[in-house]
Tab-separated table of C-alpha atoms and ligand atoms in Angstrom:
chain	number	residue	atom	x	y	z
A	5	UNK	CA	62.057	141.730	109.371
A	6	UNK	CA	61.835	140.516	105.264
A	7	UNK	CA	63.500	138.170	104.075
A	8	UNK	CA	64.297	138.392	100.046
A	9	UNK	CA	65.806	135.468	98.159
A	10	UNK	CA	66.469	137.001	94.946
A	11	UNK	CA	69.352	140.394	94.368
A	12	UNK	CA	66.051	142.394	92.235
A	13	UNK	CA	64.428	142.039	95.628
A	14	UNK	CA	67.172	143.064	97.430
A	15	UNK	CA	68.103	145.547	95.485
A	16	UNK	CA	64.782	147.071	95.569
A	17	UNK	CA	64.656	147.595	99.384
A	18	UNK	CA	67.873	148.714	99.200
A	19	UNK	CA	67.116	151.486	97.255
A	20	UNK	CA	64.027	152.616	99.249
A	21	UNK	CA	66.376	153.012	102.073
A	22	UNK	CA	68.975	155.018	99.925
A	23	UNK	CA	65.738	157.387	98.937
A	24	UNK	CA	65.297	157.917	102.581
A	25	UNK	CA	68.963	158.843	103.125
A	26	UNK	CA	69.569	155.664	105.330
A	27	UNK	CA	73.194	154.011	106.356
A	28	UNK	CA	73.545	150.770	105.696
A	29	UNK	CA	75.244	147.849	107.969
A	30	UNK	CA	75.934	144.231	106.555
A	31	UNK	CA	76.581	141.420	107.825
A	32	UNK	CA	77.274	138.029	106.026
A	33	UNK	CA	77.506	134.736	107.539
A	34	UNK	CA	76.550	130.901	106.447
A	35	UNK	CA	73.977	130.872	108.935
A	36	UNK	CA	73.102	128.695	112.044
A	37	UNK	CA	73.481	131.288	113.896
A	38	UNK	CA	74.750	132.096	117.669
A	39	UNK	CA	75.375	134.503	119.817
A	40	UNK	CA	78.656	135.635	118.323
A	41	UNK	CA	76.627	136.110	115.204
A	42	UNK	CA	74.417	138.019	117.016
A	43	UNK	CA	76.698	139.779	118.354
A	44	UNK	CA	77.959	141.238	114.568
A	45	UNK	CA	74.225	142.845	114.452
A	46	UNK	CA	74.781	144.391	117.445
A	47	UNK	CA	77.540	146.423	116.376
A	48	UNK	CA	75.649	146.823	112.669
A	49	UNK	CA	72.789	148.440	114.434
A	50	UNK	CA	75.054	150.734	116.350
A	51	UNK	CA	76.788	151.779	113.221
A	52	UNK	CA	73.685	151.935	110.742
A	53	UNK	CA	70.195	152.675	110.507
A	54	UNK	CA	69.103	149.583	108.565
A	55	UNK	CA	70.824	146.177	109.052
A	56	UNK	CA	70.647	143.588	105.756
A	57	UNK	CA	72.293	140.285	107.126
A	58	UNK	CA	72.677	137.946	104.614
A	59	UNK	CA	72.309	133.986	104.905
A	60	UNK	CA	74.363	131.433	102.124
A	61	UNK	CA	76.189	128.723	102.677
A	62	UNK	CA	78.637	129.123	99.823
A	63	UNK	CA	79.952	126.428	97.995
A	64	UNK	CA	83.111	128.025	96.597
A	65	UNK	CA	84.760	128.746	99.816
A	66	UNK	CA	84.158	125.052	100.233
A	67	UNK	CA	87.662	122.302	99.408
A	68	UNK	CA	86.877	118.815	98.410
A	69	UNK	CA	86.151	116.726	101.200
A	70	UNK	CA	84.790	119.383	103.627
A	71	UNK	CA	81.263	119.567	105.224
A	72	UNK	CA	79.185	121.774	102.392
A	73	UNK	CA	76.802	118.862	102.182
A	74	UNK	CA	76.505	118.573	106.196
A	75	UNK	CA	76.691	122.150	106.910
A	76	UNK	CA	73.986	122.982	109.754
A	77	UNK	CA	71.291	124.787	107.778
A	78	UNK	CA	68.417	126.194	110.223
A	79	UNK	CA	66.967	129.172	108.385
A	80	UNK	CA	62.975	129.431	110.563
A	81	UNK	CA	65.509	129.838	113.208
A	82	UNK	CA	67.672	132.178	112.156
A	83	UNK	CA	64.846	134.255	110.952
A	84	UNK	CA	63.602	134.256	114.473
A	85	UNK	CA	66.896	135.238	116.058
A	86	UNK	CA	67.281	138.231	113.681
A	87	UNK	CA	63.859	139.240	114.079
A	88	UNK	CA	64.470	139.161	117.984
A	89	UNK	CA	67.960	141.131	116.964
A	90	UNK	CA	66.385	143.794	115.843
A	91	UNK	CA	68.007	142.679	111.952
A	92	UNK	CA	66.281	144.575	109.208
A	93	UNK	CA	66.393	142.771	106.193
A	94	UNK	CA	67.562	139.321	105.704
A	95	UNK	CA	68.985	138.283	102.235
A	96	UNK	CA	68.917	134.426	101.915
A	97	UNK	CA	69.744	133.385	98.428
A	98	UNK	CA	69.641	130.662	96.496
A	99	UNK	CA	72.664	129.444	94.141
A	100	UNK	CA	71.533	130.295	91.190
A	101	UNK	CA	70.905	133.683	92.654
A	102	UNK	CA	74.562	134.314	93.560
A	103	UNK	CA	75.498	132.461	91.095
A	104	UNK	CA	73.591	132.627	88.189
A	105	UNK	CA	74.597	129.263	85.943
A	106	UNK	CA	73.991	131.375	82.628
A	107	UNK	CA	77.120	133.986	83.943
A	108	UNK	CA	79.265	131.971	82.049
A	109	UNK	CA	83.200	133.359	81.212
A	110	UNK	CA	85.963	133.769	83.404
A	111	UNK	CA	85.423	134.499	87.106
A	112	UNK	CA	87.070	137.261	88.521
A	113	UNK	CA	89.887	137.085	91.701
A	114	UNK	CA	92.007	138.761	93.384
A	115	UNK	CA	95.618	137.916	94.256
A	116	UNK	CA	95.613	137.218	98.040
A	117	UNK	CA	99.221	136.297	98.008
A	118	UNK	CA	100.500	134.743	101.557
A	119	UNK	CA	96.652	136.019	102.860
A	120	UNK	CA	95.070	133.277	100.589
A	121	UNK	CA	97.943	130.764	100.960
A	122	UNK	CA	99.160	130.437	104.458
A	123	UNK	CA	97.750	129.105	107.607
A	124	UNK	CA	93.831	128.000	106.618
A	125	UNK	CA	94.881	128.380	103.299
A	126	UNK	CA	97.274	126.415	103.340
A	127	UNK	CA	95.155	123.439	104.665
A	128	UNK	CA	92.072	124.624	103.146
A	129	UNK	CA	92.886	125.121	99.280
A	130	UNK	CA	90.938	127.472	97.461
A	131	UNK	CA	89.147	128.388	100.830
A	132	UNK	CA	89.736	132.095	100.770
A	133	UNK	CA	89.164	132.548	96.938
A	134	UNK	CA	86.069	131.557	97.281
A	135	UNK	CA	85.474	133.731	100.392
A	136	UNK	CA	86.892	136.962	98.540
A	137	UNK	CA	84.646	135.829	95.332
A	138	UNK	CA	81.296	135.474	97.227
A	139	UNK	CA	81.946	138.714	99.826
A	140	UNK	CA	82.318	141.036	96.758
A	141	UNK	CA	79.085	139.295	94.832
A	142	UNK	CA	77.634	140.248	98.058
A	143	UNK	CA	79.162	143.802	98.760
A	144	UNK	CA	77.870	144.659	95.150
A	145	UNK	CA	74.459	143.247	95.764
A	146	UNK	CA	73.592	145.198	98.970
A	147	UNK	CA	76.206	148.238	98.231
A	148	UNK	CA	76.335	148.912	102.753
A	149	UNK	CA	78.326	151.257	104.137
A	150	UNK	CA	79.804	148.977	106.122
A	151	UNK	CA	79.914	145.415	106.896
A	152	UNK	CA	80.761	143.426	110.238
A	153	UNK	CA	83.259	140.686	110.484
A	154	UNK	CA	84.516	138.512	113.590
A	155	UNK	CA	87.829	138.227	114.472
A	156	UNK	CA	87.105	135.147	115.252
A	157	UNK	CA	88.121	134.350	111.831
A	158	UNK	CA	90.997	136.428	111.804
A	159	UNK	CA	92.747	135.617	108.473
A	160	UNK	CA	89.082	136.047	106.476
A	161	UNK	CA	89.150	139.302	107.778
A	162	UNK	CA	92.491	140.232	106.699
A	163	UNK	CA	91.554	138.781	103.542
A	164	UNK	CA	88.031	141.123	103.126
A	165	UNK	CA	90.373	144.161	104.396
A	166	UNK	CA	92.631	143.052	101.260
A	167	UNK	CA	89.678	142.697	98.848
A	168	UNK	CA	87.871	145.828	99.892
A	169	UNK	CA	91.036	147.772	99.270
A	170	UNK	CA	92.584	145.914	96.487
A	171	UNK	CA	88.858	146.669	94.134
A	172	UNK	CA	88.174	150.087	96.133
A	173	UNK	CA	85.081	149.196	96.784
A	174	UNK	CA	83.432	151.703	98.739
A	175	UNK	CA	82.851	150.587	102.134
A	176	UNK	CA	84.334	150.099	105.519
A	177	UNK	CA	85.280	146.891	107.290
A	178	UNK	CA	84.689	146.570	111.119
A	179	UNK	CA	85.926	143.737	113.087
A	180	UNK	CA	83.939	142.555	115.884
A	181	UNK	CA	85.421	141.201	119.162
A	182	UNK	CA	85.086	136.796	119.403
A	183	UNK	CA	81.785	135.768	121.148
A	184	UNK	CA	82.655	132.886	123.836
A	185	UNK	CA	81.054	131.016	125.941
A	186	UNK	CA	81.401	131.557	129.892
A	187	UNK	CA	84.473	128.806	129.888
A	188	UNK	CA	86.547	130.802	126.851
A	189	UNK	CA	85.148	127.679	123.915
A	190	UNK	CA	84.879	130.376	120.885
A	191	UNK	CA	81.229	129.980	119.591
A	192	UNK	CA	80.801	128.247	116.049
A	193	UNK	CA	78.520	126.693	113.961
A	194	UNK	CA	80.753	123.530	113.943
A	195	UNK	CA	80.808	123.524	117.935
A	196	UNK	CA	78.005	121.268	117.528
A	197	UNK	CA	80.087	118.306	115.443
A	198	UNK	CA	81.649	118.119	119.052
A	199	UNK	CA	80.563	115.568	121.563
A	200	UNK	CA	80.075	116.337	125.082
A	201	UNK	CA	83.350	114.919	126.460
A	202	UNK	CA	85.045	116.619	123.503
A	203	UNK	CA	83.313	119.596	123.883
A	204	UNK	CA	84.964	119.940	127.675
A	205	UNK	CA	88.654	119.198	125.837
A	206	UNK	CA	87.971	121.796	123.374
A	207	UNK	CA	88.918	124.402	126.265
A	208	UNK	CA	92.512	123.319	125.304
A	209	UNK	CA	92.117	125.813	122.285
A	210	UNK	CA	91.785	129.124	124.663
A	211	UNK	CA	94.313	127.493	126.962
A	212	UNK	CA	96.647	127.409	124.795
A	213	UNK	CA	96.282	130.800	123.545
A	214	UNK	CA	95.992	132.364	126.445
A	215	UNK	CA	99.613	130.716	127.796
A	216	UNK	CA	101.158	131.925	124.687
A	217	UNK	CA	100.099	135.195	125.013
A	218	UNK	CA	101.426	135.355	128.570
A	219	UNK	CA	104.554	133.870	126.736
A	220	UNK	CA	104.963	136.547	124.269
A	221	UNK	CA	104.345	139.289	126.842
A	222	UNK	CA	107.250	138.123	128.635
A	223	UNK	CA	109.525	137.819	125.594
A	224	UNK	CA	109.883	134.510	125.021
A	225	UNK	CA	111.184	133.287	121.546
A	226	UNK	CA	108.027	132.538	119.013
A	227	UNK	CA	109.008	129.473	117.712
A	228	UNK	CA	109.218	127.676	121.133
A	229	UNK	CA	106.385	129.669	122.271
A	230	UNK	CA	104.546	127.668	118.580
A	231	UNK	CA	106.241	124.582	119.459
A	232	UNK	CA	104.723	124.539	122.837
A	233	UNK	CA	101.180	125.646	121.959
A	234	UNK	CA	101.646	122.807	119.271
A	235	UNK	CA	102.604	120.318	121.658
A	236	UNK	CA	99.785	121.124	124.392
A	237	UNK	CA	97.233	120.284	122.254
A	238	UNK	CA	98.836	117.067	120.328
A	239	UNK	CA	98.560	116.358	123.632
A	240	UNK	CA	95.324	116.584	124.241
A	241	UNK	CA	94.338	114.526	121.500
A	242	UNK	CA	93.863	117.777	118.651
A	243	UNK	CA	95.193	117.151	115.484
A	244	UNK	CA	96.572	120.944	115.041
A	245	UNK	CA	97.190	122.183	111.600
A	246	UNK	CA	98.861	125.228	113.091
A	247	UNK	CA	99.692	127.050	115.839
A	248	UNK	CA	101.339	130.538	115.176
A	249	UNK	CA	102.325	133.448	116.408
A	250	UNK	CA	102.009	136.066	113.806
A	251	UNK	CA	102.424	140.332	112.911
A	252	UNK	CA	98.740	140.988	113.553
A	253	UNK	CA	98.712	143.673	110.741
A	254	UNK	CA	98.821	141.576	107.797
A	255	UNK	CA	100.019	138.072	109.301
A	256	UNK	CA	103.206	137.585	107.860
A	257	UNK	CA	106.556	135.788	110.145
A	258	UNK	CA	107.027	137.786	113.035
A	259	UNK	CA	110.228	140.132	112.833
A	260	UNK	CA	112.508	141.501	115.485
A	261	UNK	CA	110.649	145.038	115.892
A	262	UNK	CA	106.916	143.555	115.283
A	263	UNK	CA	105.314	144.167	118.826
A	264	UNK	CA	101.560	143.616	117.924
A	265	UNK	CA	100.792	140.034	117.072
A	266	UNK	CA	98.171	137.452	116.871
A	267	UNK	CA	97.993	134.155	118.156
A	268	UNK	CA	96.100	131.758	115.687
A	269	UNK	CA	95.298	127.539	115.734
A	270	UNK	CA	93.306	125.344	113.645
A	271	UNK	CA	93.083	121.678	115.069
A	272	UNK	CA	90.800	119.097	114.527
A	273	UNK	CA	88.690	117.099	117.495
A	274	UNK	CA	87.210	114.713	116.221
A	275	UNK	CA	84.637	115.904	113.531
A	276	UNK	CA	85.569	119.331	113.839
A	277	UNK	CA	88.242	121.412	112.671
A	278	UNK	CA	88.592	124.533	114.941
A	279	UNK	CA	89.938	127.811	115.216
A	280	UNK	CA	90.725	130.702	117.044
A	281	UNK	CA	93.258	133.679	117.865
A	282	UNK	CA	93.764	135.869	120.412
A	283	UNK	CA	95.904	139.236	120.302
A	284	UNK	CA	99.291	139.562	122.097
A	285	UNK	CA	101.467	142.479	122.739
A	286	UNK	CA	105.496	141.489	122.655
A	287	UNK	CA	107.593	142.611	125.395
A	288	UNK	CA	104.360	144.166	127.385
A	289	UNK	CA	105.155	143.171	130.630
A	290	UNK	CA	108.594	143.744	130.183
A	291	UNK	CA	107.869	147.240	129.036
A	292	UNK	CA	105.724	148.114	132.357
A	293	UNK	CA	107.906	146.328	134.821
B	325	AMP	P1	80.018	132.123	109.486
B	325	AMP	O1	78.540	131.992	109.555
B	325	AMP	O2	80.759	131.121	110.305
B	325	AMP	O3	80.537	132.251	108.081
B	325	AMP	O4	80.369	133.512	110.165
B	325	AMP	C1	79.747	134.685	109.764
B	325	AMP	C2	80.391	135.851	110.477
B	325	AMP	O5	80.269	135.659	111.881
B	325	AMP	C3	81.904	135.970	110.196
B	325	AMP	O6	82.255	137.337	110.117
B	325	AMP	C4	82.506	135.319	111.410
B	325	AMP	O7	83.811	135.785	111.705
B	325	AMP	C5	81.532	135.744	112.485
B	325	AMP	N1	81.599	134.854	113.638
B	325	AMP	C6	81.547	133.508	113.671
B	325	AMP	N2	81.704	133.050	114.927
B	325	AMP	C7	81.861	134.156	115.701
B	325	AMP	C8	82.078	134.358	117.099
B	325	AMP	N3	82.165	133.349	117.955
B	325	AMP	N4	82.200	135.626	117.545
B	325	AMP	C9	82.129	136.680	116.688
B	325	AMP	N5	81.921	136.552	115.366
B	325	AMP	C10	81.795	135.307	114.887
């Protein structure tokens, strides 16, 4: 596997493989990578010929006061992982490569509406912005087929669905299934701000979830079904920014005839803020009974 810092480099592989009539797969992260990363190749490689994963922590998608500075940043062994993944190509940029500081001039976006502004948005300002503005600097640097995206972060890929469609650029979107760990703890980077004991209470997340799924397959109303997944983990000593039960099409409030929703939290423990979702079916078990 190469790794290229700089787009001309990039670009130049790239087009090697478009001589030889190849498919391309991409997949983006911020590095430190895991198994549920891993997991995103996995699907790339079963959708592509070549695999470019690309490596940048980037600072736009970052609001004031978050960890950009702290961000876990292990590149010799991410390079390894890939290589053992059977990635291609890694792109690992600089700013100034993304970026470049003479691109002066207005910066492009796109209007995310309640996408950019509710849930994470709404506690993370600016957030998906600056994840639409890097993913299409990156979608027009490697030009793939398609590109891989967890669910784990559900709204982003909502919000890359929305981008891709709302500039036409010419690629598809897959969403990959959430890589967990044996007890349900969804894997992240930021699993590692958590200490051991906390680490242990962090199973509250997929608790919760998984009891209001149960909830909304039996027809309970949503808002006590939020209020309860709210509560549990207050409880438990999270500081929840949200817990919601939303259409999983395009996340907006759930209405009467809306049968296939998501279940989403954020909630900080300790140093970490985390989230997850899991997908629900209304009325399922009242349907089959
Ligand atoms: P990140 O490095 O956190 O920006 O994530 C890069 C990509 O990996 C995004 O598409 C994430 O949704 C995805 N990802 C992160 N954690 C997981 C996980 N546990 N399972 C599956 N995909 C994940």
């Amino acid at each position: 596997m190469q790794t290229v810092s700089s787009v001309a480099a990039l670009r130049e592989v790239i087009r090697q493989w478009r001589c030889e009539g190849r498919r391309i797969a991409f997949v983006p992260t911020m590095g430190n990578l895991h198994a549920g990363h891993y997991s995103l190749i996995e699907t790339a490689k079963a959708n592509a010929d070549r695999v470019v994963a690309s490596i940048y922590v980037n600072p736009t998608q970052f609001a004031l006061g978050e960890d950009y500075g702290n961000y876990p940043r292990t590149l010799e062994a991410d390079q390894r992982g890939l290589r053992e993944q059977g990635c291609h190509l890694l792109f690992a940029p600089e700013d100034a490569d993304v970026y470049p500081p003479e691109q002066h001039g207005p910066r492009a976006s796109v209007d995310l509406g309640h996408l950019g502004t509710s849930l994470c948005g709404a506690f993370r300002p600016g957030h998906f912005a600056g994840v639409a503005q890097v993913c299409a600097r990156l979608f027009h640097f490697v030009e793939p087929d398609v590109a891989v995206f967890g669910e784990k972060d559900y709204q982003q890929l909502l919000v890359i669905r929305a981008l891709v469609q709302a500039f036409a650029f010419p690629l598809q979107i897959i969403g990959a299934p959430t890589g967990r760990s044996e007890e349900g703890l969804a894997l992240s980077s930021r699993n590692q701000y958590l200490s051991d004991v906390e680490r242990e209470r962090a199973l509250g997340v997929i608790q919760a979830l998984r009891r209001a799924v149960a909830e909304i397959q039996q027809g309970l109303p949503i808002p006590e079904i939020e209020e309860r997944g709210y509560h549990q983990l207050a409880e438990l000593g999270f500081k929840p920014d949200y817990f919601a039960v939303r259409r999983a099409l395009d996340l907006a409030l759930v209405g009467p005839e809306d049968k296939d929703l998501r279940v989403l939290v954020a909630a900080r423990l300790g140093k970490a803020r985390l989230i997850d979702n899991l997908s629900a079916i209304r009325g399922k078990d009242v349907i089959a009974s």
